[in-house]
mmCIF file of C-alpha atoms in Angstrom:
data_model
loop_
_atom_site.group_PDB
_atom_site.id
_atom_site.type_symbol
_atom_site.label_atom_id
_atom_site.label_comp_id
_atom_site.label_asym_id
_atom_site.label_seq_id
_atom_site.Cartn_x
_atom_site.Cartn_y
_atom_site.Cartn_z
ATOM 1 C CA UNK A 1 0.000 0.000 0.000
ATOM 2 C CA UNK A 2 2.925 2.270 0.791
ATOM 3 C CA UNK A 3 4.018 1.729 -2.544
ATOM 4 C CA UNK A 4 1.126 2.676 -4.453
ATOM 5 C CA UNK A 5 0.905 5.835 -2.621
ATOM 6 C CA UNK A 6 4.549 6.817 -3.127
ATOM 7 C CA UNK A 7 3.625 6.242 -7.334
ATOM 8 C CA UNK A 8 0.535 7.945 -6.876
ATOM 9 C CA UNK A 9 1.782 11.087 -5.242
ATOM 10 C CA UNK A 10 4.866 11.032 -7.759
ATOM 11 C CA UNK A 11 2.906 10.830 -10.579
ATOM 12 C CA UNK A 12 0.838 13.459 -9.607
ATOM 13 C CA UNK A 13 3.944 15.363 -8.849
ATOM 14 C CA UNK A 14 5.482 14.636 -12.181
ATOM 15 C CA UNK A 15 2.016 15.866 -13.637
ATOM 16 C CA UNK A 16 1.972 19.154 -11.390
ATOM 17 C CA UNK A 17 5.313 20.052 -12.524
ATOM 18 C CA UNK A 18 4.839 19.797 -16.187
ATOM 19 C CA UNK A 19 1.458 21.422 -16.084
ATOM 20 C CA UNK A 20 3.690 24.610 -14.583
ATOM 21 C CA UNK A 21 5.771 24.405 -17.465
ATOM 22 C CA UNK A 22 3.490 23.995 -20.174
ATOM 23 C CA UNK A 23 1.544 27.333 -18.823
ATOM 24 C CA UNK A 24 4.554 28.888 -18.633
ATOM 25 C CA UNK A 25 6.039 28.061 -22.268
ATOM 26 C CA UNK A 26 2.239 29.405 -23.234
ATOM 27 C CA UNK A 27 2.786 32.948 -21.862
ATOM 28 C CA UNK A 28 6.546 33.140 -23.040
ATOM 29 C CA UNK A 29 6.087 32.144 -26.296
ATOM 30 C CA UNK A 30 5.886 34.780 -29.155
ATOM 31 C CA UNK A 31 2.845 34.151 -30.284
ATOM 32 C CA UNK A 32 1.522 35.091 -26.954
ATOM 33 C CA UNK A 33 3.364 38.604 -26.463
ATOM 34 C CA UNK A 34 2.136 41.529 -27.832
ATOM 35 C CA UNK A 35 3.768 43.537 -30.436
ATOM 36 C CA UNK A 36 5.737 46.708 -28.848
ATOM 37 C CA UNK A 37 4.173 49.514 -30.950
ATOM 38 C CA UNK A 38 0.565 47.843 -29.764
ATOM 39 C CA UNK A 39 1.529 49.489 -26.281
ATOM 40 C CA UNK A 40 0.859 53.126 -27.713
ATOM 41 C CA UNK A 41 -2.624 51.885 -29.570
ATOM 42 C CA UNK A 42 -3.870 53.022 -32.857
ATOM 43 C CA UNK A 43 -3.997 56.595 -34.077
ATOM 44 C CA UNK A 44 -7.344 58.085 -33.771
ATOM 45 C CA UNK A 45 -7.237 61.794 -34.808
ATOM 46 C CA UNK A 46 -4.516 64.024 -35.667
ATOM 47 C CA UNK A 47 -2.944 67.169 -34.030
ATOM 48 C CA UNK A 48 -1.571 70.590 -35.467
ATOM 49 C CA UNK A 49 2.314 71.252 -34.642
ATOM 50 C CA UNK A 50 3.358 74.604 -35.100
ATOM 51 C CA UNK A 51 6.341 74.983 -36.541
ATOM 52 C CA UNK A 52 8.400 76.745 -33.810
ATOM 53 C CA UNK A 53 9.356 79.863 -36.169
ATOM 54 C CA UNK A 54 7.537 82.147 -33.953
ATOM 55 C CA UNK A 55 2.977 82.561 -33.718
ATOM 56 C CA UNK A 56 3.179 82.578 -37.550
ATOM 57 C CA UNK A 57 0.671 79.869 -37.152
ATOM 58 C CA UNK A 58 1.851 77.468 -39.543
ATOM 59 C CA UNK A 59 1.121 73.747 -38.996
ATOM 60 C CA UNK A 60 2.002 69.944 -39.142
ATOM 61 C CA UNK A 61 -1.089 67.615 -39.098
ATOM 62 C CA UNK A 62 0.356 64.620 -38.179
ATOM 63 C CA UNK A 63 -1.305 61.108 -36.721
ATOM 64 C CA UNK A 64 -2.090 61.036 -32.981
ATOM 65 C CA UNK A 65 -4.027 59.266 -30.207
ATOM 66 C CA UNK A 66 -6.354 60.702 -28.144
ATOM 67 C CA UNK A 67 -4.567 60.988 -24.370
ATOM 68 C CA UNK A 68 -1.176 59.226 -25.936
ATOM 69 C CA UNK A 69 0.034 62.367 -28.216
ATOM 70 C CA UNK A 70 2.209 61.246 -30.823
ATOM 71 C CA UNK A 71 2.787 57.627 -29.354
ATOM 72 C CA UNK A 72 0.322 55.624 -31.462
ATOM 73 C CA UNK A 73 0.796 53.531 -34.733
ATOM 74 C CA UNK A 74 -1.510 51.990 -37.579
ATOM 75 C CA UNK A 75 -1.221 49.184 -39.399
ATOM 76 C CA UNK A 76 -3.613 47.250 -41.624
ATOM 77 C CA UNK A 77 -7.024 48.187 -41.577
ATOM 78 C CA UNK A 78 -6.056 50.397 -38.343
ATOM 79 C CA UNK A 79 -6.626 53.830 -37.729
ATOM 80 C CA UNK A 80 -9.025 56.663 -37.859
ATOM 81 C CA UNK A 81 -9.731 57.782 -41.275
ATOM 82 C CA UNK A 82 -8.449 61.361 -40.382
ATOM 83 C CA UNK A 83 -5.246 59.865 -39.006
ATOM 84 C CA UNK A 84 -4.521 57.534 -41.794
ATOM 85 C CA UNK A 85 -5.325 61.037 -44.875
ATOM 86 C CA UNK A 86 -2.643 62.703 -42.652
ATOM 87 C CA UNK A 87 -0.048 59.971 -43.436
ATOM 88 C CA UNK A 88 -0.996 59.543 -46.950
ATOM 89 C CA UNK A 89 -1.275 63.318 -47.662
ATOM 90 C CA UNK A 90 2.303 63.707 -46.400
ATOM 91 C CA UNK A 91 3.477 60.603 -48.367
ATOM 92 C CA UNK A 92 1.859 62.118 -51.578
ATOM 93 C CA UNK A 93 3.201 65.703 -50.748
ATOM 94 C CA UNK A 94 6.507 65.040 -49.783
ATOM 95 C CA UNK A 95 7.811 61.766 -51.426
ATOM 96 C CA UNK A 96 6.173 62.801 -55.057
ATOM 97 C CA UNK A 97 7.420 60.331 -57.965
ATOM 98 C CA UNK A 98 8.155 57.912 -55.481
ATOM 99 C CA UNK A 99 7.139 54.189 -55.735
ATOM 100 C CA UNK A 100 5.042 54.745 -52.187
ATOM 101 C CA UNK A 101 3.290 57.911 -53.411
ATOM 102 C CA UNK A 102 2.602 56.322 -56.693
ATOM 103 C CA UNK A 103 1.399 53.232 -54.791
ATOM 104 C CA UNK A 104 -0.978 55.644 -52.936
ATOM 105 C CA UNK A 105 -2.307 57.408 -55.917
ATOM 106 C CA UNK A 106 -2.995 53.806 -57.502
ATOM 107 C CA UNK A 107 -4.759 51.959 -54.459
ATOM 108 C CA UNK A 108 -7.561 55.329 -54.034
ATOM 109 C CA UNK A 109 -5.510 58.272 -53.100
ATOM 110 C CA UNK A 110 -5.748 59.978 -49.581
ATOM 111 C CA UNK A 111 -8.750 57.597 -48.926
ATOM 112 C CA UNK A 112 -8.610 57.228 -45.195
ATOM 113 C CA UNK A 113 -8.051 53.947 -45.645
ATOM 114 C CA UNK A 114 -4.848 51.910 -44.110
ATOM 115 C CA UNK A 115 -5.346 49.345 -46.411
ATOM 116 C CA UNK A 116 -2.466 47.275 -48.532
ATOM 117 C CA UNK A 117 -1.213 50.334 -51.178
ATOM 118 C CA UNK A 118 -0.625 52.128 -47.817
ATOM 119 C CA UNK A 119 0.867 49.101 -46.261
ATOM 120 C CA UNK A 120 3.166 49.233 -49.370
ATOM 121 C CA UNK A 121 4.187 52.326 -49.423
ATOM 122 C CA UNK A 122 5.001 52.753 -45.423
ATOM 123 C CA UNK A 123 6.951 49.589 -45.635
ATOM 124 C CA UNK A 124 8.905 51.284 -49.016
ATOM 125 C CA UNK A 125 9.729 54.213 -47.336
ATOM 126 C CA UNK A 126 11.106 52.777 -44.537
ATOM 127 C CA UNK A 127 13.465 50.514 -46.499
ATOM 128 C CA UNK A 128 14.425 53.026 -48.867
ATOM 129 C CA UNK A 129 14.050 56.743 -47.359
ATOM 130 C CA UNK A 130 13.544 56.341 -43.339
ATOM 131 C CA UNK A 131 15.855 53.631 -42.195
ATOM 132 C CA UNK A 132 13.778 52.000 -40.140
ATOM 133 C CA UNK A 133 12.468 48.505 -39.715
ATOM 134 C CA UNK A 134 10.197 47.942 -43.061
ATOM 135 C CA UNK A 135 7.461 46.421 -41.714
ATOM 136 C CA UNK A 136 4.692 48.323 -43.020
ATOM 137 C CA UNK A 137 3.850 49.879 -39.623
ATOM 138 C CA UNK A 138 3.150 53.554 -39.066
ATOM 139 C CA UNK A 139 4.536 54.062 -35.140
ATOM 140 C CA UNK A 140 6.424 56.654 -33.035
ATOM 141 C CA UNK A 141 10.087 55.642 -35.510
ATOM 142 C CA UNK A 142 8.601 55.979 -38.613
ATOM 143 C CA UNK A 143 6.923 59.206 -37.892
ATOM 144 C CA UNK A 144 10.196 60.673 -36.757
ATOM 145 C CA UNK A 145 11.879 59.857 -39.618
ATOM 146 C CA UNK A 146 9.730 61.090 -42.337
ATOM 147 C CA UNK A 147 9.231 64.567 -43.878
ATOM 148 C CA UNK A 148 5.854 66.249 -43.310
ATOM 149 C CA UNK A 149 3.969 69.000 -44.953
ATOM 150 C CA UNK A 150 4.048 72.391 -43.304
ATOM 151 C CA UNK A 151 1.094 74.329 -43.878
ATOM 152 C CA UNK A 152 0.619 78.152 -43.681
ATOM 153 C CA UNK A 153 -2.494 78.848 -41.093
ATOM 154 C CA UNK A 154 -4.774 79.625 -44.340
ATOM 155 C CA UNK A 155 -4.414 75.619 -44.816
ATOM 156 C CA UNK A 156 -1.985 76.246 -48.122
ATOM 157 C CA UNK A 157 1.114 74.093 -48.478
ATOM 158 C CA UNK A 158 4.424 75.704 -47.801
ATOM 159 C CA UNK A 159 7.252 72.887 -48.082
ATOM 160 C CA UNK A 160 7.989 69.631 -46.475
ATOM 161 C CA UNK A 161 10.200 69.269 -43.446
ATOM 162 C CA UNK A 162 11.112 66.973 -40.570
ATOM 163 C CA UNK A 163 10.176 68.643 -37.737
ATOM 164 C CA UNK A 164 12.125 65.948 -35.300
ATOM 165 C CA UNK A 165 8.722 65.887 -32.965
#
């Protein structure tokens, strides 16, 4: 009898222990982890920058979320349709000729929508203008990388510049 209860409580042991570890290797693995840029969450509006030459009144509108600032990102299908024209406007203003503002213009223009020409061109830019991971993802890197359109307060386009916000 002493024997059988020794098995029984080793077994169960044995069982305990690799119950631990298979929860554990569940919550470590990658597939479990979220990305990093999904700590800022998606862009939902955009914001006006001034441009720091004084109260000319001259603007950036660049992607932002609500409470977060500047810290946000957008990927496929993510984003507020206001955020997402922001990043495509400054793609087709200040990278014009380029493979991702002629990938804009072809997939519906400053549509609003973060779909796969905008996926294309993000992840070109990065590889070829930005120097930052091409991965298609619009986050805090990109962002600081890229030029953006300045705009005089009457809304008119002045040049495109990177701001380093």
């Amino acid at each position: 009898m002493r024997q059988a209860s020794m098995t029984l409580r080793m077994r169960t042991g044995v069982l305990g222990a690799l119950a631990l570890l298979f929860a554990g290797g569940l919550t470590a693995s990658p597939m479990m982890t979220a990305p990093a840029h999904a700590a800022y969450g998606p862009c939902n509006t955009t914001v006006k920058r001034t441009d720091g030459l004084g109260d000319t009144g001259n603007y950036y509108r660049v992607p932002a979320r609500t409470g977060n600032g500047l810290s946000c990102y957008m990927q496929y299908q993510t984003g507020s349709s206001n955020a997402v024209t922001a990043l495509q406007r400054a793609i087709l203003s200040c990278y014009p000729g380029t493979y991702a503002a002629n990938r804009i213009s072809a997939t519906g223009g400053a549509d609003g929508s973060y779909g796969t020409g905008t996926v294309d061109a993000v992840r070109w830019l990065q590889a070829n203008r930005l120097g930052v991971t091409a991965d298609g993802v619009y986050g805090p890197a990109t962002r600081g990388e890229m030029l953006w359109p300045l705009y005089y307060k009457s809304g008119s386009f002045i040049s495109c510049l990177n701001p380093g916000f």
